[in-house]
Coordinates of N, CA and C in Angstrom, one line a residue:
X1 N -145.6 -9.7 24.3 CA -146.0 -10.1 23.0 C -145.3 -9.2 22.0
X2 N -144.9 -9.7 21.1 CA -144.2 -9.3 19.7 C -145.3 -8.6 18.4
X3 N -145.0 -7.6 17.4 CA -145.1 -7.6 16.4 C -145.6 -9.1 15.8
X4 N -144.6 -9.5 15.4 CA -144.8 -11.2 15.2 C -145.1 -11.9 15.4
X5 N -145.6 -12.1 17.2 CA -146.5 -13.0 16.9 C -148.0 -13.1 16.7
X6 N -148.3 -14.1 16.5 CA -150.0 -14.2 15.9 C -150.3 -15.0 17.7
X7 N -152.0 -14.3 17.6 CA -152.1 -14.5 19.1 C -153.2 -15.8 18.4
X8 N -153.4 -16.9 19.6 CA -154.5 -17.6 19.3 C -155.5 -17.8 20.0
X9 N -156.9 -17.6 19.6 CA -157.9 -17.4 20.6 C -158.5 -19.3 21.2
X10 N -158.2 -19.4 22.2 CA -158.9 -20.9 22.6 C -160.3 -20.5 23.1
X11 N -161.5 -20.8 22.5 CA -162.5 -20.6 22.7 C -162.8 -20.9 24.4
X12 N -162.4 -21.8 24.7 CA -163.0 -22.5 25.8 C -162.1 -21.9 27.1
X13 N -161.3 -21.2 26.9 CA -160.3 -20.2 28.1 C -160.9 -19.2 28.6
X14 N -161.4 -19.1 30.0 CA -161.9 -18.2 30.4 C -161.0 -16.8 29.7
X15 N -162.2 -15.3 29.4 CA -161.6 -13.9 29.5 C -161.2 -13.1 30.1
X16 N -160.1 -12.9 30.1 CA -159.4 -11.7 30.8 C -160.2 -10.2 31.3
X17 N -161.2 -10.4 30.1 CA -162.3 -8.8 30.1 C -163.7 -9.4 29.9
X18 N -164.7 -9.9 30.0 CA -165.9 -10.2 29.4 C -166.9 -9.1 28.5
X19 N -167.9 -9.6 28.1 CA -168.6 -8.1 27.6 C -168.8 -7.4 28.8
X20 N -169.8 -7.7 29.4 CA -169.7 -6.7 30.7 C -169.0 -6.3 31.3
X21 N -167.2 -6.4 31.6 CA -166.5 -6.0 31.5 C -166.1 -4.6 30.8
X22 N -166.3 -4.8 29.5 CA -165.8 -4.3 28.5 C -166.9 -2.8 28.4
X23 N -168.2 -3.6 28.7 CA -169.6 -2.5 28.8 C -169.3 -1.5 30.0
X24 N -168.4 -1.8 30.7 CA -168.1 -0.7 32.2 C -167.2 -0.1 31.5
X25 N -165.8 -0.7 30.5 CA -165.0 0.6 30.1 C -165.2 1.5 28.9
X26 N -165.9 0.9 27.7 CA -166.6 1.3 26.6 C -167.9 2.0 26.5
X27 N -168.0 3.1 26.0 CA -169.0 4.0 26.2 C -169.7 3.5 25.1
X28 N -169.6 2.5 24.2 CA -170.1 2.1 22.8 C -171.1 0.8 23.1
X29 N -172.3 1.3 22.5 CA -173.4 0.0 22.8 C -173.4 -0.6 21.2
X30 N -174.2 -1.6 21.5 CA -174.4 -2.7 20.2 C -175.5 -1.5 19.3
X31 N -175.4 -1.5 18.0 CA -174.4 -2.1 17.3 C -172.8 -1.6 16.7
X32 N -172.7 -0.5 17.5 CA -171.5 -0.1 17.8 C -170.3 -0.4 18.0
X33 N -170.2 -2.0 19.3 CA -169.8 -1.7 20.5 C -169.4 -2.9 19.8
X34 N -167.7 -3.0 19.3 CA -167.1 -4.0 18.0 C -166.1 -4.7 18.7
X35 N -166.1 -5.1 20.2 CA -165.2 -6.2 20.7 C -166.1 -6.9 22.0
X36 N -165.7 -8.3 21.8 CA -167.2 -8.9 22.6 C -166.2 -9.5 23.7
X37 N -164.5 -9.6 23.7 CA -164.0 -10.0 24.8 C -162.2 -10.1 24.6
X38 N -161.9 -9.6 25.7 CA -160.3 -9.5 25.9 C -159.6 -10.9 26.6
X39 N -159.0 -11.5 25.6 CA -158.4 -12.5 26.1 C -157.1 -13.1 26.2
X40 N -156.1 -11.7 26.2 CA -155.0 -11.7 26.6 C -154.7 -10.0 26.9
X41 N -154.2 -9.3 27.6 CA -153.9 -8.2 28.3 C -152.2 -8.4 29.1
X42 N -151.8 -7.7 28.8 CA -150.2 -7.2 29.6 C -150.0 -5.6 29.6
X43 N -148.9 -5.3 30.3 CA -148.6 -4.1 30.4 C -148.5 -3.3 28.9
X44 N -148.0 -3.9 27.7 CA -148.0 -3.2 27.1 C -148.8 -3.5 25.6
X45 N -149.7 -4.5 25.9 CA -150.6 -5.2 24.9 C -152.5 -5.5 25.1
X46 N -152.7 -6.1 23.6 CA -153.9 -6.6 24.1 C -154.7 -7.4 23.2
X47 N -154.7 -8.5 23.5 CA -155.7 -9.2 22.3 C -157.1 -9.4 23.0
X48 N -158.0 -8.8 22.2 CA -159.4 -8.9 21.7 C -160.1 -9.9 20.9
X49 N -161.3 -10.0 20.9 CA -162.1 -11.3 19.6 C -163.3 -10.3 19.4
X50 N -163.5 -10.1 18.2 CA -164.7 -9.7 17.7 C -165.4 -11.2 16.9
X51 N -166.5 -11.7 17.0 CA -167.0 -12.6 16.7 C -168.1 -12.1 15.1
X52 N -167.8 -12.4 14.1 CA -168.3 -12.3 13.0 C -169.7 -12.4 12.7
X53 N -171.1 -12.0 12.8 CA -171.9 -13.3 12.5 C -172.8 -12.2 11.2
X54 N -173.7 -13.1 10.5 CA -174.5 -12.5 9.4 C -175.5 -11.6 9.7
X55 N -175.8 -12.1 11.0 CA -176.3 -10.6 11.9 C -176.2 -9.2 12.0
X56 N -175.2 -9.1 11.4 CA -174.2 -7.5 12.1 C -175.3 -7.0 11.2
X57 N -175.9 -5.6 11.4 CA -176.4 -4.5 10.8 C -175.9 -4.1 9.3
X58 N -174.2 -4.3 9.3 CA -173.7 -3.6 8.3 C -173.6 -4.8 7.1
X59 N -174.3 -5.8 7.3 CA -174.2 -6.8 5.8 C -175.2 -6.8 5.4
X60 N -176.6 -5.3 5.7 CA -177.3 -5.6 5.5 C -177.3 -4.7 3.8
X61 N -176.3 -3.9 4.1 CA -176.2 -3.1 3.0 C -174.7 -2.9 2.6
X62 N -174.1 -3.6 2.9 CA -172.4 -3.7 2.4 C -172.5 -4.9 1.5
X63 N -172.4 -4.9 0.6 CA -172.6 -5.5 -0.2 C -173.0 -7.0 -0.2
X64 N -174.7 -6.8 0.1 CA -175.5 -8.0 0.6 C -175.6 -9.3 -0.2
X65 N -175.2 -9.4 -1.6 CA -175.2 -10.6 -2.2 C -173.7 -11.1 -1.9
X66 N -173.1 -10.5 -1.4 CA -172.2 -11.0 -1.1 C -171.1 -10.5 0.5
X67 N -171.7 -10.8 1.5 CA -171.0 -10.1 2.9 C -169.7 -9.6 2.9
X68 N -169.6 -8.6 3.2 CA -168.0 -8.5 3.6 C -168.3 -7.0 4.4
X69 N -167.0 -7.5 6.1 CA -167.3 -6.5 6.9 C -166.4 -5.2 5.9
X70 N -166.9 -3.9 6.4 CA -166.3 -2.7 6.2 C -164.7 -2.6 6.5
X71 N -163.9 -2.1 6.0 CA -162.9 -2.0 6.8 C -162.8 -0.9 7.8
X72 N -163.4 -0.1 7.8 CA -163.2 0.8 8.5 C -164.1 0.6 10.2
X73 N -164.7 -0.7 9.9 CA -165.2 -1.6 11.0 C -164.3 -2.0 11.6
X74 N -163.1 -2.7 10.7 CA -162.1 -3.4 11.3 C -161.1 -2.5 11.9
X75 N -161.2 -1.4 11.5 CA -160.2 -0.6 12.4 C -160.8 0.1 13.7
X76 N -162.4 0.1 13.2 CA -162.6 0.6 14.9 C -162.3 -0.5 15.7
X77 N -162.7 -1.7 15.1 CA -162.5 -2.9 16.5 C -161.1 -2.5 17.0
X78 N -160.5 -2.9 16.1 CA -158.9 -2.9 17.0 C -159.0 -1.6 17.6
X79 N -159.0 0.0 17.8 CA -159.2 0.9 18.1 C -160.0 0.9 19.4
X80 N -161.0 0.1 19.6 CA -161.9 0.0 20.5 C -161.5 -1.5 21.5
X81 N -160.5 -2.3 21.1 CA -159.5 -3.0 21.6 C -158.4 -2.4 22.2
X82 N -157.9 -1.7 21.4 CA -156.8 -0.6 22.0 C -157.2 0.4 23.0
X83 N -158.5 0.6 22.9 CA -159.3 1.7 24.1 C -159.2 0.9 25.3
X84 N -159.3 -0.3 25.4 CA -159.0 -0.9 26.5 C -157.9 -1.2 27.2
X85 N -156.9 -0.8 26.1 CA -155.7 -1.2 26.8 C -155.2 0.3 27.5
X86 N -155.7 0.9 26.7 CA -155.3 2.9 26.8 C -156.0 3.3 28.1
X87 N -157.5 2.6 28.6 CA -157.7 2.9 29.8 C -157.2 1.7 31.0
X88 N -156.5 1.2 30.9 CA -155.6 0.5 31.4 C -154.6 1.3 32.6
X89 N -154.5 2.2 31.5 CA -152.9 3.2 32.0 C -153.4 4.3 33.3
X90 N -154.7 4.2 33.5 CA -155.0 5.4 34.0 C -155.9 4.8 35.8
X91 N -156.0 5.7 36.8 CA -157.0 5.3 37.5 C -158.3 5.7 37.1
X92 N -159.0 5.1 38.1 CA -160.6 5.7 37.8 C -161.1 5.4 36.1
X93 N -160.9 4.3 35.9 CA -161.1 4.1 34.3 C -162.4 4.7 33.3
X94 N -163.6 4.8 34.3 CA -164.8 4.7 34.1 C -164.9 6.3 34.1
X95 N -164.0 7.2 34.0 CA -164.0 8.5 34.2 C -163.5 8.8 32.8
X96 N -162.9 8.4 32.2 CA -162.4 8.9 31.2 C -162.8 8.3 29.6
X97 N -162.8 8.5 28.3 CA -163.2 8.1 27.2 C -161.7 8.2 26.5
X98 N -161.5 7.6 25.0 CA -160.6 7.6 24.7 C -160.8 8.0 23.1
X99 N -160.1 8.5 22.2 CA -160.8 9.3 20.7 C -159.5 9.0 20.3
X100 N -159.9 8.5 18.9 CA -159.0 8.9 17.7 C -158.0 10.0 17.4
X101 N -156.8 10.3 17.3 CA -156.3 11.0 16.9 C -155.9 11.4 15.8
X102 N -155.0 10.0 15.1 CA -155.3 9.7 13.8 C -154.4 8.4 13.4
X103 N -155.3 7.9 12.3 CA -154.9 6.4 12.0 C -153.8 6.8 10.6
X104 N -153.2 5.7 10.5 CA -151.7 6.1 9.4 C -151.5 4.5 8.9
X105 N -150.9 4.5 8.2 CA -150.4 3.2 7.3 C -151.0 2.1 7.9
X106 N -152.7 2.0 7.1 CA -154.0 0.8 7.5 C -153.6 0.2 6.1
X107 N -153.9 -1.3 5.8 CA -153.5 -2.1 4.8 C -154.5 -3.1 5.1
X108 N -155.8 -3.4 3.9 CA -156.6 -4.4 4.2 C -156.1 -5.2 3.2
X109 N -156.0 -6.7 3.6 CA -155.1 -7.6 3.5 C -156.2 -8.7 2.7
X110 N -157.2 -9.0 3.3 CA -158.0 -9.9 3.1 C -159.7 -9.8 3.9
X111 N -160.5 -9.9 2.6 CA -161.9 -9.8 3.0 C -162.3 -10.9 4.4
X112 N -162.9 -9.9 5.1 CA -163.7 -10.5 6.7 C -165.1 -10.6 6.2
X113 N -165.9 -11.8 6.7 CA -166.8 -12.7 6.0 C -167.4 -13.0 7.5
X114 N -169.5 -13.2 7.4 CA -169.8 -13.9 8.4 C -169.0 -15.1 8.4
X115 N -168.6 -15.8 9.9 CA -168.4 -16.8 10.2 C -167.1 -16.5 10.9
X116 N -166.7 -15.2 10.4 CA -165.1 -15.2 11.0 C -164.6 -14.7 12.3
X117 N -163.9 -15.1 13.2 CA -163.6 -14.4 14.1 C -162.4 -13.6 13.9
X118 N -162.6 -12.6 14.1 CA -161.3 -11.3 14.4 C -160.6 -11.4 15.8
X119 N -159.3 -12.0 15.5 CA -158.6 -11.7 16.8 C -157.7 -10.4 16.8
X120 N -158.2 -9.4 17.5 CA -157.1 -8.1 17.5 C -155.8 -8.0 18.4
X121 N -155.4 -7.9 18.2 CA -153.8 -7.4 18.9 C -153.3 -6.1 18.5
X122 N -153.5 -5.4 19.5 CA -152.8 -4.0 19.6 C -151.6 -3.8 20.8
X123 N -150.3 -3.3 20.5 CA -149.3 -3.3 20.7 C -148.9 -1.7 20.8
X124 N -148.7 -1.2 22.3 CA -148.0 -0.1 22.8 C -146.9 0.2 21.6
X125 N -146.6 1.7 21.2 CA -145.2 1.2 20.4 C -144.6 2.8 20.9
X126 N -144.9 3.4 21.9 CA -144.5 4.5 22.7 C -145.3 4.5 24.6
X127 N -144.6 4.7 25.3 CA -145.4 4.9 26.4 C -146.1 6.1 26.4
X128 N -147.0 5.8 27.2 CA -148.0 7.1 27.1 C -147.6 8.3 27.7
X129 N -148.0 9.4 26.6 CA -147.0 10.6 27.0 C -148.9 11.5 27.2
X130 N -148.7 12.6 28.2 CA -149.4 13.4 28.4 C -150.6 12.7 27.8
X131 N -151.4 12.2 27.7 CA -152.4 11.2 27.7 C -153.0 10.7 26.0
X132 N -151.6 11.0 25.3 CA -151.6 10.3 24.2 C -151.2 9.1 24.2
X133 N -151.4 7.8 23.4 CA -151.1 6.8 23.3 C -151.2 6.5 21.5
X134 N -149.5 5.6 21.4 CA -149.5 5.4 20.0 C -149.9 3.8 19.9
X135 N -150.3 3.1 19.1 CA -150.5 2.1 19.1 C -150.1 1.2 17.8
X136 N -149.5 -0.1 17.4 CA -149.3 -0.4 16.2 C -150.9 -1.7 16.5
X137 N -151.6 -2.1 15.7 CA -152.9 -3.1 15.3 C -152.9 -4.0 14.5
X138 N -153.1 -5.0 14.8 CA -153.1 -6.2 13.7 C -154.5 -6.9 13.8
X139 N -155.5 -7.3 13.3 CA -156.8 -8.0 13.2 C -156.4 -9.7 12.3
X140 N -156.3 -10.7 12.9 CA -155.9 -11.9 12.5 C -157.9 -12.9 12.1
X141 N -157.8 -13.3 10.9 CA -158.7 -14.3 11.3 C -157.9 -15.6 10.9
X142 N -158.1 -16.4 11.9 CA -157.2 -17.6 12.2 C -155.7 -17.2 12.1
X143 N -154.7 -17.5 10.8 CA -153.4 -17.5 11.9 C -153.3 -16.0 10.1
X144 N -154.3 -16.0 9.5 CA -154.2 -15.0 8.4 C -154.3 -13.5 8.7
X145 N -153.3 -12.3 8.5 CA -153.2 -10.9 8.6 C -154.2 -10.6 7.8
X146 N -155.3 -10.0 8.1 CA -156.7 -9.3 7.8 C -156.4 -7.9 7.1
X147 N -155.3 -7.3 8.8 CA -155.7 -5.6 8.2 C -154.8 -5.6 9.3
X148 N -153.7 -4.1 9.0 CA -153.0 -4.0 10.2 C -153.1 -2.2 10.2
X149 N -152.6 -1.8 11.0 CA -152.7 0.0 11.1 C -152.4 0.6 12.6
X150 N -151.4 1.5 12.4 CA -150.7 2.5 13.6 C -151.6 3.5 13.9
X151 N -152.0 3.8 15.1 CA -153.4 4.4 15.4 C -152.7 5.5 16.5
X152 N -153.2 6.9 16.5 CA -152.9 7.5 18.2 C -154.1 8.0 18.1
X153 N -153.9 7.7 19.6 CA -155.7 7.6 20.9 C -155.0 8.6 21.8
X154 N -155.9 9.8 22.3 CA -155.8 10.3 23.4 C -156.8 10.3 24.7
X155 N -156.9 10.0 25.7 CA -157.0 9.5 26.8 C -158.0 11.1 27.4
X156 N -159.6 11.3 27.9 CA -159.7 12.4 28.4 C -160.6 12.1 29.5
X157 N -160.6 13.1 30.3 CA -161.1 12.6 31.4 C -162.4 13.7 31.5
X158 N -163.6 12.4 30.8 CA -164.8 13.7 30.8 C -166.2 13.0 31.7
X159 N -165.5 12.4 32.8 CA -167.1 12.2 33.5 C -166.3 12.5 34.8
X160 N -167.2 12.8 35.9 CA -166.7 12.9 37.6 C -167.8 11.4 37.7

């Protein structure tokens, strides 16, 4: 997968990762825990769906007469998308956590609204060196750029 392209989520295609899945490699519970399923994965990629609903905790006070997710929501998803892919690289996945190192050129593009689905795509853009990983993110609702942002995650190994 490219920069370029836009991924499209077919609802009705089995996941590559399920929540429970995703609950074995993510240390992050609800309402936290900002990607509900991976549905495309390769060696050096990964699209995610975060599912939008009026539910979320944070519309309860982000500006309630009128919803709109956080952005800084939208970059953990992809970040917490990208954690999947970053534990990907490693054995024993369930051994290790993955943290922020720091996020760089984020651009929110267009307000995310209950109803919307976020499809994330995070894209390798160095191989992982000593258990840093760079990542470039894009969050798509339908075939429209949301929010995009270059992230580095380092990889630690803090449970036996």
């Amino acid at each position: 997968m490219t920069l370029e392209e836009i991924p499209h989520f077919d609802p009705n295609k089995e996941p590559v990762v399920d929540i429970n899945g995703i609950k074995e490699l993510l240390p992050h519970r609800p309402p936290f825990l900002m990607v509900d399923r991976i549905i495309d994965m390769g060696d050096d990629y990964v699209v995610g769906i975060k599912n939008i609903g009026i539910n979320e905790g944070f519309f309860i006070g982000h500006f309630p007469e009128e919803p709109v997710m956080p952005g800084v929501l939208i970059v953990e998803s992809m970040a917490q998308t990208g954690g999947i892919l970053c534990l990907r690289q490693v054995d024993e996945p369930h051994k290790y956590s993955t943290y922020f190192a720091k996020i760089d050129n984020t651009k929110f593009k267009k307000k995310v609204v209950p109803g919307d689905v976020l499809v994330l795509k995070l894209i390798l853009t160095q191989p992982m060196r000593r258990s840093i990983v760079c990542m470039h993110g894009q969050a798509y609702v339908g075939d429209t750029l949301v929010c995009e942002s270059d992230m580095i995650a380092q990889i630690i190994k803090n449970k036996e």
